[in-house]
Coordinates of N, CA and C in Angstrom, one line a residue:
X1 N 0.9 -1.1 0.0 CA 0.2 -0.2 -0.1 C 0.8 1.4 -0.2
X2 N 0.9 2.2 -1.0 CA 1.4 3.6 -0.9 C 0.8 4.7 -0.5
X3 N 1.3 5.5 0.1 CA 1.0 7.0 0.9 C 0.8 7.7 -0.3
X4 N -0.6 8.6 -0.7 CA -0.7 9.5 -1.9 C -1.5 10.5 -0.9
X5 N -1.0 12.1 -1.6 CA -1.3 13.0 -0.9 C -1.6 14.1 -1.9
X6 N -2.7 14.0 -1.9 CA -3.7 15.1 -3.3 C -3.7 16.1 -2.8
X7 N -3.2 17.4 -3.4 CA -3.1 18.8 -3.2 C -4.1 19.4 -4.2
X8 N -5.5 19.3 -4.0 CA -6.2 20.0 -4.9 C -7.5 21.0 -4.3
X9 N -8.0 22.3 -4.7 CA -8.4 23.1 -4.2 C -10.0 22.8 -4.2
X10 N -10.4 22.2 -5.4 CA -11.8 21.6 -5.9 C -11.7 20.6 -5.0
X11 N -12.7 20.6 -4.3 CA -13.3 19.7 -3.0 C -14.0 18.3 -3.7
X12 N -14.5 18.8 -5.1 CA -15.3 17.1 -5.5 C -14.3 16.3 -6.6
X13 N -13.4 17.1 -7.1 CA -12.1 16.3 -7.9 C -11.2 15.5 -6.6
X14 N -10.6 16.4 -5.5 CA -9.7 15.6 -4.4 C -10.8 14.6 -4.0
X15 N -12.1 14.6 -3.8 CA -12.9 13.6 -3.1 C -13.1 12.3 -4.2
X16 N -13.0 12.9 -5.3 CA -13.0 11.9 -6.4 C -11.8 11.2 -6.7
X17 N -10.4 11.4 -6.5 CA -9.4 11.2 -6.8 C -9.2 10.0 -5.4
X18 N -9.4 11.0 -4.3 CA -9.2 10.1 -3.2 C -10.2 9.0 -3.7
X19 N -11.2 8.9 -3.7 CA -12.0 7.5 -3.2 C -11.8 6.5 -5.0
X20 N -11.1 6.9 -5.8 CA -10.6 6.0 -6.8 C -9.3 5.6 -6.1
X21 N -8.3 6.2 -5.9 CA -7.0 5.4 -5.2 C -7.4 4.8 -4.2
X22 N -8.2 5.0 -3.4 CA -8.6 4.2 -1.9 C -8.6 3.0 -2.5
X23 N -10.0 2.9 -3.4 CA -10.8 1.8 -3.6 C -9.0 0.8 -4.6
X24 N -8.1 1.3 -4.9 CA -7.0 0.6 -5.6 C -6.3 -0.1 -4.3
X25 N -6.4 0.3 -3.1 CA -5.9 -0.1 -1.8 C -4.6 0.8 -1.7
X26 N -4.8 2.0 -2.1 CA -3.7 3.2 -1.7 C -3.7 4.0 -0.6
X27 N -3.4 4.6 0.6 CA -3.7 5.4 1.4 C -3.6 6.7 0.9
X28 N -4.7 7.5 1.0 CA -5.0 9.1 0.4 C -5.0 9.7 1.5
X29 N -4.5 10.9 1.1 CA -4.6 12.1 2.1 C -4.7 13.4 1.3
X30 N -5.8 13.9 1.7 CA -6.2 15.3 1.0 C -5.7 16.7 1.4
X31 N -5.0 17.6 0.8 CA -4.8 19.1 1.0 C -5.4 19.7 0.2
X32 N -5.9 20.9 1.0 CA -6.9 21.8 -0.4 C -5.8 23.1 -0.8
X33 N -4.9 22.8 -0.4 CA -3.8 24.0 -1.1 C -2.3 23.3 -1.4
X34 N -1.3 23.8 -1.4 CA -0.2 23.9 -1.6 C 0.2 23.6 -0.1
X35 N 0.1 24.7 1.0 CA 0.8 24.7 2.0 C 0.1 23.6 3.1
X36 N -0.8 23.6 2.8 CA -1.5 22.3 3.6 C -0.5 21.1 3.5
X37 N -0.6 20.7 1.9 CA 0.1 19.6 1.4 C 1.3 19.6 1.9
X38 N 2.1 20.4 2.1 CA 3.8 20.4 2.8 C 3.5 20.4 4.1
X39 N 2.3 21.1 4.7 CA 2.2 20.6 6.4 C 2.0 18.9 6.3
X40 N 1.5 18.6 5.6 CA 1.1 17.2 5.4 C 2.0 16.1 5.0
X41 N 3.1 16.6 4.3 CA 4.1 15.9 3.9 C 5.1 15.8 5.0
X42 N 5.1 16.6 5.7 CA 6.5 16.5 6.9 C 5.7 15.8 8.0
X43 N 4.3 15.1 8.2 CA 3.6 13.7 8.8 C 3.6 12.8 8.3
X44 N 3.7 13.1 7.0 CA 3.2 11.3 6.5 C 4.1 10.6 5.6
X45 N 5.0 11.8 5.2 CA 6.1 11.3 4.2 C 5.7 10.4 2.9
X46 N 4.9 10.8 2.2 CA 4.0 10.1 1.4 C 5.1 9.9 0.1
X47 N 4.6 8.7 -0.8 CA 5.4 7.9 -1.8 C 5.4 8.8 -3.1
X48 N 3.9 9.6 -3.2 CA 3.4 9.9 -4.4 C 2.3 11.5 -4.0
X49 N 2.9 12.7 -4.6 CA 2.1 13.8 -4.7 C 1.5 14.0 -6.1
X50 N 0.3 14.0 -5.6 CA -0.8 14.6 -6.8 C -1.2 16.1 -6.7
X51 N -0.6 17.0 -7.6 CA -0.8 18.6 -7.1 C -1.4 19.2 -8.4
X52 N -2.6 20.0 -8.4 CA -3.1 20.9 -8.8 C -1.9 21.9 -9.1
X53 N -2.1 22.8 -10.1 CA -0.8 23.9 -10.5 C -1.4 25.3 -10.1
X54 N -2.9 25.3 -10.3 CA -3.7 26.4 -9.9 C -4.5 26.4 -8.6
X55 N -4.3 27.0 -7.6 CA -4.8 27.1 -6.4 C -4.5 28.3 -5.5
X56 N -5.6 28.7 -4.4 CA -5.5 29.8 -3.8 C -4.3 29.3 -3.0
X57 N -3.5 30.4 -2.4 CA -2.5 30.3 -1.1 C -1.3 29.6 -2.1
X58 N -0.4 28.7 -1.5 CA 0.3 28.4 -1.8 C 0.1 27.7 -3.4
X59 N 0.4 27.8 -4.5 CA 0.3 26.8 -5.8 C 1.0 25.9 -5.9
X60 N 0.4 25.0 -6.9 CA 1.6 23.7 -7.2 C 2.7 24.0 -7.6
X61 N 2.8 25.0 -8.4 CA 4.5 25.3 -8.9 C 5.4 25.2 -7.3
X62 N 4.9 26.0 -6.8 CA 5.7 26.4 -5.3 C 5.9 24.9 -4.8
X63 N 5.1 24.3 -4.7 CA 4.9 22.9 -3.7 C 5.7 22.1 -4.3
X64 N 5.5 22.0 -5.7 CA 6.7 21.0 -6.3 C 8.1 21.6 -6.2
X65 N 8.6 22.4 -6.3 CA 9.9 23.1 -5.8 C 10.0 22.7 -4.6
X66 N 9.5 22.6 -3.4 CA 9.5 22.9 -2.2 C 9.9 21.0 -2.1
X67 N 8.5 20.4 -2.3 CA 9.1 18.7 -1.9 C 10.0 18.6 -2.6
X68 N 10.1 18.6 -3.9 CA 11.3 18.0 -4.5 C 12.5 18.1 -4.2
X69 N 12.7 19.6 -3.5 CA 13.7 19.5 -3.0 C 14.2 19.2 -1.9
X70 N 13.0 18.4 -1.1 CA 13.3 17.9 0.4 C 13.4 16.5 0.1
X71 N 12.5 15.9 -1.2 CA 12.6 14.6 -1.2 C 12.7 14.5 -2.6
X72 N 13.9 14.2 -3.3 CA 14.3 14.0 -4.9 C 13.7 12.6 -5.0
X73 N 13.6 11.9 -4.4 CA 12.8 10.4 -4.7 C 11.1 10.4 -4.7
X74 N 10.4 11.6 -4.3 CA 9.0 11.9 -4.5 C 8.7 11.8 -5.6
X75 N 7.6 11.0 -6.0 CA 7.2 11.2 -7.4 C 6.1 11.7 -7.5
X76 N 6.3 13.2 -8.3 CA 4.7 14.1 -8.3 C 4.1 14.1 -9.9
X77 N 2.9 14.1 -9.4 CA 1.8 14.3 -10.6 C 1.6 15.7 -10.9
X78 N 1.6 16.4 -11.5 CA 1.1 17.7 -11.7 C -0.2 17.8 -12.8
X79 N -1.3 18.3 -12.3 CA -2.8 18.5 -13.0 C -3.0 20.0 -13.3
X80 N -3.4 20.3 -14.2 CA -4.2 21.3 -14.7 C -5.1 22.0 -15.6
X81 N -6.4 22.6 -15.3 CA -7.1 22.8 -16.4 C -6.7 24.0 -16.8
X82 N -5.8 25.0 -16.5 CA -5.5 26.1 -17.3 C -6.1 27.3 -17.1
X83 N -6.9 27.4 -15.9 CA -7.9 28.5 -15.6 C -7.2 29.8 -15.9
X84 N -5.8 29.9 -15.5 CA -5.0 30.8 -15.7 C -3.9 30.9 -16.8
X85 N -4.2 31.5 -18.0 CA -2.8 31.6 -18.4 C -2.9 30.0 -19.7
X86 N -1.9 29.8 -20.5 CA -1.7 28.9 -21.2 C -1.2 27.2 -20.2
X87 N -2.6 26.5 -20.2 CA -2.4 25.1 -19.7 C -1.0 24.3 -19.9
X88 N -0.7 24.1 -21.1 CA 0.3 23.4 -21.4 C 1.6 24.1 -20.9
X89 N 1.7 25.4 -20.9 CA 2.6 26.1 -20.3 C 2.9 25.9 -19.1
X90 N 2.3 26.1 -18.1 CA 2.0 25.6 -16.7 C 2.4 24.1 -16.4
X91 N 1.8 22.9 -17.1 CA 2.0 22.0 -17.3 C 4.0 21.5 -17.8
X92 N 4.6 22.0 -18.6 CA 6.0 21.8 -18.8 C 6.7 22.4 -17.5
X93 N 6.2 23.7 -17.7 CA 7.0 24.3 -16.2 C 7.0 23.5 -14.7
X94 N 6.0 22.7 -14.9 CA 6.1 21.6 -13.5 C 7.1 20.8 -13.5
X95 N 7.1 20.4 -15.0 CA 8.0 19.0 -15.5 C 9.5 19.8 -15.6
X96 N 9.5 21.0 -15.6 CA 11.0 21.2 -15.1 C 11.6 21.5 -14.2
X97 N 10.5 21.7 -13.2 CA 11.2 22.2 -11.9 C 10.9 20.5 -10.6
X98 N 10.4 19.3 -11.8 CA 10.5 18.6 -10.6 C 9.2 17.4 -11.0
X99 N 8.3 17.8 -11.3 CA 7.0 17.1 -11.3 C 7.5 15.8 -12.6
X100 N 7.3 14.2 -11.8 CA 7.5 13.8 -13.3 C 6.8 13.2 -14.2
X101 N 5.5 13.7 -14.4 CA 4.5 13.7 -15.4 C 3.4 14.4 -14.9
X102 N 2.6 14.8 -16.0 CA 1.7 15.5 -16.1 C 0.1 14.9 -16.8
X103 N -1.1 15.8 -15.8 CA -2.5 15.1 -16.7 C -3.6 16.3 -16.7
X104 N -3.1 16.7 -18.1 CA -4.5 17.9 -18.4 C -5.8 17.5 -17.8
X105 N -6.4 18.5 -17.1 CA -7.3 18.0 -16.9 C -8.6 18.5 -17.9
X106 N -9.6 17.8 -18.5 CA -9.9 17.0 -17.6 C -9.1 15.4 -17.9
X107 N -9.1 14.6 -17.2 CA -8.7 13.4 -17.7 C -9.6 12.5 -16.9
X108 N -9.0 10.8 -17.7 CA -10.3 9.9 -17.3 C -9.7 8.9 -15.7
X109 N -10.3 8.5 -15.3 CA -10.0 7.4 -14.3 C -9.1 7.0 -14.9
X110 N -8.9 5.9 -15.5 CA -7.9 5.2 -16.4 C -6.5 5.9 -16.3
X111 N -6.6 7.0 -17.1 CA -5.3 7.9 -17.1 C -4.8 8.1 -15.7
X112 N -5.6 8.5 -14.6 CA -5.3 8.6 -13.3 C -4.6 7.2 -13.0
X113 N -5.3 6.3 -12.8 CA -4.6 4.8 -12.4 C -3.7 4.3 -13.1
X114 N -3.2 4.6 -14.4 CA -2.1 4.1 -15.1 C -1.2 5.0 -14.5
X115 N -1.4 6.4 -14.4 CA -0.2 7.2 -14.1 C 0.3 7.0 -12.7
X116 N -0.3 6.8 -11.9 CA 0.0 6.5 -10.4 C 0.6 4.8 -10.5
X117 N 0.1 4.2 -11.3 CA 0.7 3.0 -11.3 C 2.3 3.1 -11.6
X118 N 2.7 3.6 -12.8 CA 3.6 3.4 -13.2 C 4.8 4.3 -12.9
X119 N 4.2 5.6 -11.8 CA 4.7 6.3 -11.1 C 5.6 5.4 -9.6
X120 N 4.5 4.9 -9.3 CA 4.9 4.0 -7.9 C 5.8 3.3 -8.3
X121 N 5.7 2.5 -9.7 CA 6.9 1.1 -9.8 C 7.5 1.7 -9.9
X122 N 8.2 2.9 -10.7 CA 9.2 3.3 -10.7 C 10.1 4.0 -9.5
X123 N 9.1 4.2 -8.8 CA 9.8 4.8 -7.2 C 10.3 3.2 -6.5
X124 N 9.9 2.5 -6.4 CA 10.0 1.1 -6.0 C 11.5 0.7 -6.8
X125 N 11.3 1.3 -8.0 CA 12.6 0.3 -8.6 C 14.1 1.3 -8.6
X126 N 13.8 2.4 -8.1 CA 14.9 3.6 -8.0 C 15.2 3.0 -6.3
X127 N 14.1 2.9 -5.1 CA 14.1 2.8 -3.5 C 15.1 1.7 -3.8
X128 N 15.0 -0.1 -4.9 CA 15.8 -1.1 -4.4 C 16.4 -1.5 -5.4
X129 N 17.2 -0.3 -6.1 CA 18.2 -0.7 -6.8 C 18.2 -0.9 -8.6
X130 N 16.5 -0.8 -9.0 CA 16.5 -1.0 -10.5 C 16.6 -0.1 -10.8
X131 N 16.1 -0.4 -12.2 CA 16.3 1.3 -13.3 C 15.3 1.9 -13.3
X132 N 15.3 3.4 -12.9 CA 14.4 4.4 -13.1 C 13.8 4.6 -14.4
X133 N 12.5 5.1 -14.2 CA 12.3 5.2 -15.6 C 13.0 6.3 -16.6

């Protein structure tokens, strides 16, 4: 069972992602913004962070930078619907700053599950001496 932290200000989406990943056997924790995610990280030390990029308070880019600096093995998925500016530019910036992959909104449940499975497998590979992605 993996620990997954979700930073998403939209309650409906955060709840939906939590339900899907919990059903798959993961331990999932939700945060309403980046600062809450950072605070939870300190207590949980999750295997994976899924973060929205556009949130009130501390946004996803800031959260990615800070958590990537603390833990370079933390796998990070950035997601965005591009409410402010160009969504592709935001997602590309997230990749450059430490996200492992991106999920443009809207995405399907299958896309979410596949991405999570792939990243968690790559984390195990790195931690146990295998070849990373």
